[in-house]
Amino acid sequence: MSEAPAVDLHPPKREVFDVAAQTNTDNKGVERPVENYRETPAGLYMSRTADHPRFSHLESWLLPALGLRASRFHFTAGNDPGWRTYLDVGAFSGPDAQGRWHSVDWYLDLIDVPGRPLELVDVDELFAAQTAGLLALPDAVRATEIAVAALTGTARAADDVQTWLEESVGAPLPWLERK
């Protein structure tokens, strides 16, 4: 039996979405300008450029009631992996007293590829983080519940993630039309 590959062990990734300042600060403290924030009863929409070699723009919806961050990456030529929507599982909240939103990524991710069921990834990271004491057991359990709800919900919606998300939050979740 072969050994499982080593997991990149790290604490949960935390981000700050400062609507008033029009910035997004990632887990490494890098602050990036945001082109557009939109607060709705369902959550927070963000659209910003990206200084990444594989994609030029990022759109995200923070959906606190679902425990999900739904993102669309606008990949550069030759770098598109075929995803439509990438779902991060975690704790999302806001706005706080300063109008900022916060995210804590609980390791599990779901990848939406058109014509296929959602794919759950990074289960090994979740278990490694919980075992190492980086994630409390109740948070690991909640992450698993969120992922299962997304998997079963999208399956019931004929693997249409967008339809399931909108039905779940009771509102449309529009995206940019960017080529």
Backbone as a chain_set.jsonl record, in Angstrom:
{"seq": "MSEAPAVDLHPPKREVFDVAAQTNTDNKGVERPVENYRETPAGLYMSRTADHPRFSHLESWLLPALGLRASRFHFTAGNDPGWRTYLDVGAFSGPDAQGRWHSVDWYLDLIDVPGRPLELVDVDELFAAQTAGLLALPDAVRATEIAVAALTGTARAADDVQTWLEESVGAPLPWLERK", "coords": {"N": [[0.845, -1.175, 0.0], [0.61, 2.164, -0.897], [1.889, 5.251, 0.471], [-0.021, 8.1, 1.485], [0.135, 11.26, -0.171], [2.063, 14.003, 1.172], [0.47, 16.502, 3.124], [-0.083, 19.954, 2.767], [0.203, 21.508, 5.517], [-1.546, 23.973, 7.23], [-2.849, 26.843, 9.026], [-6.402, 27.679, 9.183], [-7.422, 29.639, 6.403], [-7.823, 33.106, 6.421], [-9.719, 35.93, 5.453], [-10.329, 39.424, 4.779], [-12.883, 41.581, 3.837], [-13.235, 44.653, 2.973], [-15.629, 46.826, 2.609], [-16.085, 49.63, 2.657], [-13.498, 50.683, 2.264], [-12.979, 49.564, -0.143], [-11.375, 47.248, -0.516], [-9.71, 44.028, -0.448], [-8.321, 41.839, 1.744], [-6.02, 39.303, 1.844], [-5.176, 36.021, 3.262], [-2.484, 36.233, 3.759], [-2.06, 38.799, 4.349], [-1.971, 40.528, 2.224], [-3.189, 43.288, 0.614], [-5.681, 44.053, -1.692], [-7.068, 46.053, -4.322], [-10.594, 46.485, -4.82], [-12.941, 46.274, -7.387], [-15.718, 46.219, -7.377], [-18.161, 45.967, -4.941], [-21.082, 44.421, -3.689], [-23.641, 44.433, -1.498], [-26.087, 42.246, -0.341], [-29.187, 40.781, 0.862], [-28.586, 38.069, 0.736], [-25.837, 37.886, 0.879], [-22.435, 38.878, 0.26], [-21.154, 40.274, -2.672], [-18.209, 40.326, -4.622], [-15.955, 41.803, -6.898], [-12.896, 41.79, -8.476], [-9.677, 42.688, -9.856], [-6.936, 40.446, -10.548], [-3.701, 39.597, -9.54], [-2.392, 37.292, -10.598], [-0.704, 34.549, -12.101], [-2.305, 32.713, -13.509], [-4.952, 33.608, -13.672], [-6.932, 36.516, -14.405], [-8.936, 37.958, -13.246], [-11.252, 37.969, -10.52], [-14.28, 36.86, -9.171], [-16.497, 36.756, -6.451], [-18.988, 35.395, -4.304], [-19.871, 35.765, -1.031], [-21.592, 33.693, 1.038], [-23.11, 33.554, 3.768], [-25.262, 32.091, 5.071], [-25.19, 29.646, 3.822], [-22.663, 28.759, 4.327], [-20.682, 29.029, 2.438], [-18.346, 30.174, -0.046], [-18.69, 31.239, -3.15], [-16.935, 31.244, -6.106], [-15.78, 32.657, -9.164], [-13.306, 32.35, -11.473], [-11.51, 34.215, -13.81], [-9.803, 32.947, -16.145], [-6.576, 33.147, -17.699], [-5.428, 32.885, -21.123], [-4.853, 29.566, -22.076], [-4.784, 28.587, -19.486], [-7.155, 27.713, -18.381], [-8.878, 25.522, -16.35], [-11.303, 24.37, -16.805], [-13.251, 24.721, -14.914], [-16.338, 26.064, -13.629], [-17.553, 27.201, -11.375], [-16.125, 27.685, -8.184], [-16.252, 26.45, -5.019], [-15.674, 27.402, -1.768], [-15.614, 26.078, 1.47], [-16.677, 27.196, 4.626], [-16.636, 29.64, 7.308], [-18.447, 32.541, 7.101], [-18.974, 35.949, 7.475], [-20.6, 39.089, 8.222], [-21.903, 42.391, 7.715], [-19.335, 43.748, 9.917], [-18.958, 46.067, 12.71], [-17.42, 47.992, 11.488], [-18.126, 47.757, 8.895], [-16.944, 45.684, 7.528], [-16.506, 42.489, 6.022], [-15.895, 39.03, 6.794], [-13.961, 36.051, 6.283], [-13.399, 32.606, 6.935], [-11.683, 29.97, 5.884], [-12.451, 26.622, 5.752], [-10.963, 24.49, 4.648], [-12.206, 22.387, 2.979], [-13.207, 22.104, -0.417], [-15.29, 22.576, -3.28], [-15.655, 21.719, -6.624], [-17.024, 22.933, -9.542], [-17.697, 21.675, -12.577], [-18.958, 22.108, -15.738], [-21.604, 19.941, -16.742], [-20.914, 17.839, -15.105], [-21.114, 16.149, -11.9], [-20.658, 17.943, -8.778], [-17.327, 18.139, -7.507], [-15.709, 17.063, -4.66], [-12.945, 18.24, -2.899], [-9.784, 18.271, -1.146], [-10.197, 16.956, 1.256], [-8.315, 15.571, 2.699], [-6.762, 17.671, 3.693], [-8.544, 18.855, 5.506], [-8.851, 16.792, 7.459], [-6.175, 16.524, 8.3], [-5.657, 19.078, 9.364], [-7.52, 19.191, 11.452], [-6.649, 17.051, 13.041], [-4.128, 18.012, 13.74], [-4.811, 20.01, 15.442], [-5.45, 22.481, 14.427], [-7.955, 23.103, 13.604], [-11.01, 23.175, 15.164], [-12.97, 20.398, 16.346], [-15.872, 20.733, 16.203], [-16.007, 22.642, 14.11], [-14.863, 21.233, 11.983], [-16.732, 19.202, 11.703], [-18.971, 20.752, 11.017], [-18.03, 21.807, 8.573], [-18.003, 19.479, 7.034], [-20.744, 18.876, 7.019], [-21.713, 21.098, 5.579], [-20.48, 20.685, 3.081], [-21.663, 18.228, 2.33], [-24.343, 19.044, 2.165], [-24.155, 20.803, -0.02], [-23.313, 19.045, -2.055], [-25.483, 17.181, -2.179], [-27.605, 18.938, -2.596], [-26.993, 20.183, -5.08], [-27.028, 17.92, -6.672], [-29.729, 17.263, -6.595], [-30.613, 19.392, -8.051], [-30.103, 18.783, -10.672], [-27.333, 18.824, -11.038], [-26.77, 21.502, -11.348], [-25.167, 24.054, -10.216], [-25.477, 26.856, -9.965], [-28.296, 27.209, -10.095], [-29.036, 25.762, -7.78], [-27.708, 27.267, -5.768], [-29.021, 29.782, -5.995], [-31.701, 29.046, -5.481], [-31.355, 28.211, -2.863], [-30.599, 30.523, -1.44], [-32.661, 32.141, -2.079], [-32.651, 34.174, -3.981], [-31.479, 35.873, -6.955], [-28.1, 35.408, -8.035], [-26.108, 37.211, -9.559], [-23.421, 37.298, -12.004], [-20.499, 38.768, -13.486], [-20.332, 39.404, -16.974], [-17.781, 38.472, -18.507], [-15.242, 38.054, -20.764]], "CA": [[0.0, 0.0, 0.0], [1.427, 3.38, -0.974], [1.563, 6.287, 1.441], [-0.701, 9.278, 0.959], [1.063, 12.389, -0.31], [2.096, 14.933, 2.302], [-0.495, 17.592, 3.064], [0.445, 21.272, 3.116], [-0.489, 21.844, 6.759], [-1.601, 25.412, 7.491], [-4.065, 27.243, 9.739], [-7.477, 28.123, 8.283], [-7.15, 30.902, 5.713], [-8.752, 34.17, 6.792], [-9.699, 37.108, 4.588], [-11.159, 40.563, 5.17], [-13.489, 42.265, 2.706], [-13.549, 45.986, 3.497], [-16.504, 47.456, 1.627], [-15.864, 51.076, 2.65], [-12.172, 50.964, 1.695], [-12.919, 48.889, -1.453], [-10.211, 46.366, -0.524], [-9.802, 42.628, -0.032], [-7.039, 41.454, 2.322], [-5.961, 37.847, 1.879], [-4.66, 35.389, 4.479], [-1.079, 36.605, 3.96], [-2.018, 40.229, 4.64], [-1.871, 41.31, 0.995], [-4.413, 44.058, 0.375], [-5.908, 44.291, -3.116], [-8.224, 46.906, -4.594], [-11.806, 45.828, -5.303], [-13.671, 47.088, -8.35], [-17.146, 46.273, -7.087], [-18.8, 45.217, -3.865], [-22.529, 44.552, -3.657], [-24.207, 43.759, -0.336], [-27.477, 41.844, -0.521], [-29.602, 39.923, 1.981], [-27.976, 36.744, 0.59], [-24.412, 37.917, 1.185], [-21.591, 39.922, -0.318], [-20.526, 40.031, -3.968], [-16.967, 41.068, -4.84], [-15.312, 41.653, -8.193], [-11.612, 42.488, -8.455], [-8.618, 42.16, -10.706], [-6.065, 39.502, -9.855], [-2.293, 39.613, -9.951], [-2.059, 35.878, -10.559], [-0.294, 34.134, -13.445], [-3.294, 31.864, -14.186], [-6.231, 34.277, -13.894], [-6.81, 37.977, -14.42], [-10.049, 38.569, -12.531], [-11.923, 37.078, -9.571], [-15.584, 37.25, -8.644], [-16.905, 35.875, -5.357], [-20.153, 35.636, -3.459], [-19.833, 35.207, 0.325], [-22.963, 33.284, 1.34], [-23.022, 33.086, 5.153], [-26.266, 31.099, 5.449], [-24.826, 28.352, 3.242], [-21.301, 28.401, 4.704], [-19.946, 28.892, 1.187], [-17.878, 31.272, -0.888], [-18.752, 30.806, -4.544], [-16.032, 32.091, -6.88], [-15.507, 32.423, -10.581], [-11.998, 32.849, -11.877], [-11.414, 34.499, -15.24], [-8.475, 32.42, -16.445], [-5.858, 33.652, -18.861], [-5.319, 31.917, -22.216], [-4.043, 28.389, -21.808], [-4.792, 28.214, -18.067], [-8.511, 27.396, -17.929], [-8.999, 24.105, -16.009], [-12.642, 23.893, -17.116], [-14.198, 24.995, -13.831], [-17.254, 27.183, -13.762], [-17.654, 27.81, -10.047], [-15.303, 27.049, -7.162], [-16.9, 26.694, -3.733], [-14.907, 27.221, -0.54], [-16.447, 25.807, 2.638], [-16.128, 27.869, 5.795], [-17.465, 30.57, 8.078], [-18.478, 33.83, 6.427], [-19.814, 36.836, 8.29], [-20.496, 40.513, 7.977], [-20.78, 43.276, 8.009], [-19.073, 44.054, 11.314], [-19.211, 47.476, 13.054], [-16.683, 48.841, 10.533], [-18.609, 47.462, 7.551], [-16.114, 44.664, 6.895], [-16.929, 41.093, 6.024], [-14.78, 38.151, 7.138], [-14.093, 34.644, 5.893], [-12.47, 31.605, 7.465], [-11.764, 28.823, 4.979], [-12.33, 25.366, 6.486], [-10.209, 23.513, 3.874], [-12.931, 21.668, 1.936], [-13.598, 22.85, -1.603], [-16.105, 21.86, -4.254], [-15.365, 22.245, -7.954], [-18.139, 22.805, -10.475], [-17.335, 21.56, -13.981], [-20.213, 21.905, -16.462], [-21.924, 18.595, -17.208], [-20.472, 16.814, -14.157], [-21.453, 16.443, -10.504], [-19.627, 18.645, -8.007], [-16.214, 17.324, -7.02], [-15.22, 17.452, -3.343], [-11.494, 18.107, -2.811], [-9.059, 18.709, 0.048], [-10.642, 16.245, 2.457], [-7.097, 15.267, 3.444], [-6.373, 18.887, 4.427], [-9.466, 19.007, 6.643], [-8.495, 15.824, 8.498], [-4.845, 16.844, 8.828], [-5.766, 20.285, 10.191], [-8.249, 18.859, 12.681], [-5.753, 16.2, 13.819], [-3.029, 18.852, 14.237], [-5.333, 21.011, 16.368], [-5.631, 23.777, 13.759], [-9.389, 23.284, 13.386], [-11.795, 22.515, 16.215], [-13.834, 19.323, 15.862], [-17.182, 21.218, 15.73], [-15.85, 23.305, 12.813], [-14.635, 20.174, 10.996], [-18.037, 18.559, 11.499], [-19.807, 21.712, 10.272], [-17.512, 21.842, 7.208], [-18.48, 18.269, 6.371], [-22.188, 19.051, 6.799], [-21.881, 22.076, 4.498], [-20.104, 20.029, 1.823], [-22.695, 17.241, 1.999], [-25.527, 19.793, 1.726], [-23.893, 21.296, -1.373], [-23.301, 17.897, -2.97], [-26.832, 16.64, -2.36], [-28.451, 19.989, -3.157], [-26.747, 20.333, -6.515], [-27.484, 16.69, -7.332], [-31.186, 17.409, -6.762], [-30.831, 20.447, -9.048], [-29.534, 18.276, -11.925], [-25.926, 19.25, -11.049], [-26.692, 22.92, -11.711], [-24.754, 24.746, -8.995], [-26.071, 28.19, -9.931], [-29.711, 27.055, -9.73], [-29.115, 25.365, -6.375], [-27.336, 28.411, -4.927], [-30.08, 30.792, -6.026], [-32.857, 28.509, -4.753], [-31.016, 28.124, -1.443], [-30.59, 31.852, -0.816], [-33.912, 32.798, -2.422], [-32.398, 35.391, -4.752], [-30.488, 35.689, -8.011], [-26.699, 35.709, -7.728], [-25.522, 37.502, -10.873], [-21.984, 37.349, -12.233], [-20.105, 39.609, -14.619], [-20.166, 38.737, -18.272], [-16.415, 38.844, -18.852], [-14.622, 37.039, -21.635]], "C": [[0.891, 1.239, 0.0], [0.958, 4.395, 0.064], [0.864, 7.449, 0.757], [0.312, 10.414, 0.825], [0.965, 13.321, 0.891], [1.11, 16.075, 2.064], [0.206, 18.877, 3.47], [-0.346, 21.761, 4.332], [-0.395, 23.337, 7.039], [-2.867, 25.728, 8.278], [-5.156, 27.627, 8.74], [-7.133, 29.49, 7.682], [-8.256, 31.907, 6.039], [-8.586, 35.346, 5.843], [-10.62, 38.172, 5.154], [-11.609, 41.259, 3.888], [-13.998, 43.606, 3.222], [-14.314, 46.766, 2.439], [-16.222, 48.956, 1.535], [-14.537, 51.447, 1.984], [-12.007, 50.379, 0.291], [-11.651, 48.04, -1.576], [-10.584, 44.962, -0.086], [-8.415, 42.242, 0.47], [-7.01, 39.942, 2.479], [-5.311, 37.337, 3.164], [-3.188, 35.706, 4.739], [-0.932, 38.094, 4.247], [-1.882, 41.11, 3.416], [-3.229, 41.96, 0.717], [-4.517, 44.372, -1.113], [-7.118, 45.194, -3.303], [-9.386, 46.091, -5.167], [-12.533, 46.782, -6.234], [-15.12, 47.284, -7.936], [-17.495, 45.385, -5.902], [-20.302, 45.448, -3.994], [-23.034, 43.744, -2.462], [-25.677, 43.483, -0.607], [-27.902, 41.045, 0.71], [-28.967, 38.522, 1.918], [-26.513, 36.732, 0.994], [-23.708, 39.074, 0.511], [-20.997, 39.44, -1.633], [-19.289, 40.904, -4.076], [-16.453, 40.763, -6.237], [-14.015, 42.461, -8.151], [-10.655, 41.876, -9.467], [-7.739, 41.238, -9.864], [-4.659, 39.599, -10.421], [-1.742, 38.183, -9.871], [-1.676, 35.427, -11.971], [-1.35, 33.331, -14.209], [-4.638, 32.536, -14.42], [-6.089, 35.774, -13.697], [-7.886, 38.68, -13.599], [-10.699, 37.513, -11.646], [-13.252, 37.692, -9.164], [-15.943, 36.257, -7.546], [-18.203, 36.346, -4.739], [-19.872, 34.984, -2.108], [-21.275, 34.945, 0.713], [-23.009, 32.684, 2.748], [-24.02, 31.985, 5.518], [-25.937, 29.709, 4.92], [-23.456, 27.871, 3.696], [-20.403, 28.239, 3.484], [-19.46, 30.234, 0.653], [-17.847, 30.709, -2.307], [-17.91, 31.769, -5.366], [-15.984, 31.657, -8.33], [-14.197, 33.119, -10.906], [-12.033, 33.089, -13.38], [-9.972, 34.186, -15.643], [-7.887, 33.061, -17.692], [-5.728, 32.524, -19.888], [-4.37, 30.782, -21.84], [-4.056, 27.91, -20.368], [-6.157, 27.798, -17.534], [-8.633, 25.9, -17.631], [-10.388, 23.528, -16.3], [-13.657, 24.089, -16.014], [-15.15, 26.093, -14.246], [-17.288, 27.925, -12.429], [-16.833, 26.984, -9.068], [-15.904, 27.431, -5.819], [-15.939, 26.392, -2.588], [-15.896, 27.023, 0.597], [-15.84, 26.524, 3.836], [-17.151, 28.691, 6.541], [-17.325, 31.949, 7.435], [-19.43, 34.728, 7.192], [-19.619, 38.282, 7.885], [-21.867, 41.116, 7.759], [-20.598, 43.464, 9.51], [-19.311, 45.546, 11.555], [-18.506, 48.445, 12.11], [-17.108, 48.584, 9.084], [-17.804, 46.414, 6.81], [-16.775, 43.292, 7.002], [-15.68, 40.244, 6.263], [-15.049, 36.732, 6.636], [-13.014, 33.823, 6.59], [-12.693, 30.352, 6.628], [-11.494, 27.546, 5.773], [-11.847, 24.225, 5.599], [-10.992, 22.842, 2.743], [-13.323, 22.609, 0.807], [-14.421, 21.949, -2.5], [-15.895, 22.532, -5.605], [-16.508, 21.899, -8.889], [-17.604, 22.819, -11.906], [-18.632, 21.276, -14.736], [-20.379, 20.469, -16.958], [-21.493, 17.479, -16.277], [-20.977, 17.155, -12.765], [-20.327, 17.224, -9.835], [-18.551, 17.661, -7.559], [-15.736, 17.894, -5.685], [-13.717, 17.197, -3.285], [-10.996, 18.613, -1.45], [-9.593, 18.123, 1.351], [-9.436, 15.916, 3.327], [-6.636, 16.473, 4.257], [-7.249, 19.092, 5.655], [-9.069, 18.063, 7.777], [-7.145, 16.134, 9.125], [-4.901, 18.058, 9.757], [-6.477, 19.988, 11.509], [-7.359, 18.014, 13.587], [-4.632, 17.014, 14.455], [-3.508, 19.935, 15.197], [-5.513, 22.393, 15.761], [-7.098, 24.113, 13.515], [-10.135, 22.49, 14.45], [-12.719, 21.465, 15.599], [-15.208, 19.843, 15.436], [-17.109, 21.928, 14.375], [-15.618, 22.277, 11.698], [-15.944, 19.453, 10.677], [-18.933, 19.479, 10.669], [-19.349, 21.808, 8.817], [-18.019, 20.639, 6.407], [-19.971, 18.374, 6.069], [-22.467, 20.013, 5.648], [-21.574, 21.432, 3.15], [-21.158, 19.019, 1.393], [-23.964, 17.943, 1.516], [-25.347, 20.32, 0.304], [-23.921, 20.157, -2.391], [-24.707, 17.373, -3.232], [-27.768, 17.683, -2.98], [-28.248, 20.157, -4.642], [-27.158, 19.081, -7.281], [-28.989, 16.76, -7.581], [-31.535, 18.475, -7.803], [-30.176, 20.075, -10.38], [-28.099, 18.771, -12.132], [-25.74, 20.692, -11.518], [-26.429, 23.73, -10.444], [-25.437, 26.104, -8.878], [-27.538, 28.129, -9.516], [-29.84, 26.708, -8.256], [-28.772, 26.526, -5.449], [-28.467, 29.425, -4.854], [-31.336, 30.316, -5.314], [-32.595, 28.506, -3.251], [-31.039, 29.475, -0.751], [-31.846, 32.648, -1.154], [-33.738, 34.078, -3.214], [-31.429, 35.075, -5.887], [-29.096, 36.093, -7.537], [-25.991, 35.981, -9.059], [-24.003, 37.577, -10.849], [-21.729, 38.326, -13.368], [-20.104, 38.765, -15.887], [-18.815, 39.205, -18.799], [-15.807, 37.721, -19.683], [-13.142, 36.97, -21.391]], "O": [[1.817, 1.346, 0.805], [-0.201, 4.4, 0.478], [1.126, 7.745, -0.409], [1.243, 10.513, 1.623], [-0.077, 13.416, 1.54], [0.946, 16.547, 0.939], [1.0, 18.886, 4.411], [-1.419, 22.349, 4.196], [0.699, 23.901, 7.082], [-3.845, 24.983, 8.213], [-4.861, 27.874, 7.571], [-6.621, 30.374, 8.368], [-9.446, 31.607, 5.948], [-7.471, 35.714, 5.475], [-11.556, 37.882, 5.899], [-10.814, 41.493, 2.978], [-15.064, 43.683, 3.833], [-13.729, 47.299, 1.496], [-16.131, 49.494, 0.432], [-14.467, 52.415, 1.227], [-11.019, 50.658, -0.388], [-10.947, 48.092, -2.584], [-11.614, 44.733, 0.548], [-7.441, 42.306, -0.281], [-7.86, 39.362, 3.156], [-4.942, 38.12, 4.04], [-2.698, 35.467, 5.843], [0.184, 38.598, 4.373], [-1.697, 42.32, 3.546], [-4.256, 41.291, 0.602], [-3.577, 44.885, -1.721], [-8.08, 45.117, -2.54], [-9.179, 45.129, -5.906], [-12.72, 47.956, -5.912], [-15.689, 48.361, -8.113], [-17.16, 44.201, -5.873], [-20.74, 46.537, -4.365], [-22.877, 42.524, -2.418], [-26.419, 44.364, -1.044], [-27.054, 40.671, 1.521], [-28.83, 37.864, 2.95], [-25.992, 35.695, 1.405], [-24.307, 40.112, 0.23], [-20.418, 38.356, -1.713], [-19.301, 42.069, -3.679], [-16.506, 39.625, -6.702], [-14.021, 43.651, -7.836], [-10.796, 40.724, -9.876], [-7.796, 41.251, -8.635], [-4.464, 39.673, -11.634], [-0.764, 37.911, -9.175], [-2.276, 35.887, -12.942], [-1.298, 33.271, -15.437], [-5.401, 32.09, -15.277], [-5.246, 36.242, -12.932], [-7.759, 39.865, -13.291], [-10.702, 36.325, -11.97], [-13.34, 38.881, -8.855], [-15.718, 35.055, -7.692], [-18.478, 37.544, -4.663], [-19.656, 33.774, -2.044], [-22.095, 35.863, 0.721], [-22.955, 31.465, 2.912], [-23.654, 31.036, 6.212], [-26.354, 28.706, 5.499], [-23.109, 26.71, 3.483], [-19.481, 27.423, 3.483], [-20.078, 31.276, 0.871], [-17.064, 29.809, -2.612], [-18.14, 32.978, -5.332], [-16.123, 30.482, -8.67], [-14.015, 34.309, -10.647], [-12.532, 32.253, -14.134], [-9.065, 35.009, -15.512], [-8.604, 33.461, -18.609], [-5.899, 31.351, -19.556], [-3.257, 31.0, -21.361], [-3.4, 26.918, -20.05], [-6.294, 27.553, -16.335], [-8.508, 25.083, -18.544], [-10.63, 22.342, -16.072], [-14.808, 23.673, -16.152], [-14.835, 26.935, -15.088], [-17.074, 29.137, -12.376], [-16.839, 25.754, -9.111], [-16.048, 28.616, -5.517], [-15.452, 25.27, -2.454], [-16.903, 27.726, 0.677], [-14.628, 26.471, 4.044], [-18.358, 28.479, 6.427], [-16.217, 32.452, 7.253], [-20.549, 34.332, 7.52], [-18.609, 38.649, 7.285], [-22.864, 40.405, 7.634], [-21.55, 43.361, 10.283], [-19.826, 46.226, 10.667], [-18.94, 49.585, 11.949], [-16.514, 49.132, 8.155], [-17.954, 46.26, 5.598], [-17.501, 42.997, 7.951], [-14.56, 40.668, 5.977], [-16.191, 36.278, 6.574], [-11.889, 34.277, 6.801], [-13.767, 29.751, 6.666], [-10.439, 27.403, 6.391], [-12.284, 23.089, 5.783], [-10.471, 22.741, 1.632], [-13.716, 23.753, 1.037], [-14.275, 20.727, -2.486], [-15.949, 23.757, -5.717], [-16.908, 20.742, -9.015], [-17.119, 23.843, -12.387], [-19.333, 20.316, -14.419], [-19.457, 19.865, -17.507], [-21.671, 16.303, -16.595], [-21.243, 18.321, -12.472], [-19.179, 17.17, -10.276], [-18.835, 16.498, -7.271], [-15.398, 19.074, -5.596], [-13.256, 16.094, -3.578], [-11.715, 19.293, -0.719], [-9.456, 18.725, 2.416], [-9.52, 15.974, 4.554], [-6.171, 16.317, 5.386], [-6.755, 19.459, 6.721], [-8.963, 18.487, 8.928], [-6.981, 16.023, 10.34], [-4.268, 18.065, 10.812], [-6.074, 20.484, 12.56], [-7.323, 18.248, 14.795], [-4.229, 16.738, 15.585], [-2.695, 20.701, 15.714], [-5.707, 23.37, 16.484], [-7.443, 25.265, 13.252], [-9.919, 21.289, 14.614], [-13.19, 21.624, 14.473], [-15.691, 19.43, 14.381], [-18.041, 21.83, 13.577], [-16.127, 22.443, 10.59], [-16.223, 19.135, 9.521], [-19.579, 19.029, 9.723], [-20.184, 21.884, 7.915], [-18.411, 20.772, 5.248], [-20.412, 18.001, 4.981], [-23.358, 19.769, 4.835], [-22.321, 21.612, 2.189], [-21.511, 18.958, 0.215], [-24.595, 17.488, 0.561], [-26.286, 20.288, -0.491], [-24.495, 20.302, -3.471], [-25.081, 17.147, -4.383], [-28.624, 17.343, -3.796], [-29.216, 20.264, -5.394], [-27.593, 19.177, -8.429], [-29.468, 16.367, -8.645], [-32.628, 18.46, -8.369], [-29.744, 20.952, -11.128], [-27.699, 19.095, -13.25], [-24.678, 21.055, -12.024], [-27.353, 24.05, -9.695], [-25.924, 26.461, -7.806], [-27.976, 28.914, -8.675], [-30.663, 27.294, -7.552], [-29.463, 26.75, -4.455], [-28.828, 29.878, -3.768], [-31.977, 31.098, -4.612], [-33.5, 28.766, -2.457], [-31.455, 29.569, 0.404], [-32.076, 33.713, -0.582], [-34.577, 34.975, -3.136], [-30.649, 34.127, -5.798], [-28.946, 37.013, -6.733], [-25.352, 35.09, -9.619], [-23.388, 37.876, -9.826], [-22.64, 38.668, -14.122], [-19.896, 37.553, -15.844], [-18.731, 40.234, -19.469], [-15.875, 36.553, -19.299], [-12.448, 36.177, -22.027]]}, "num_chains": 1, "name": "protein.A"}
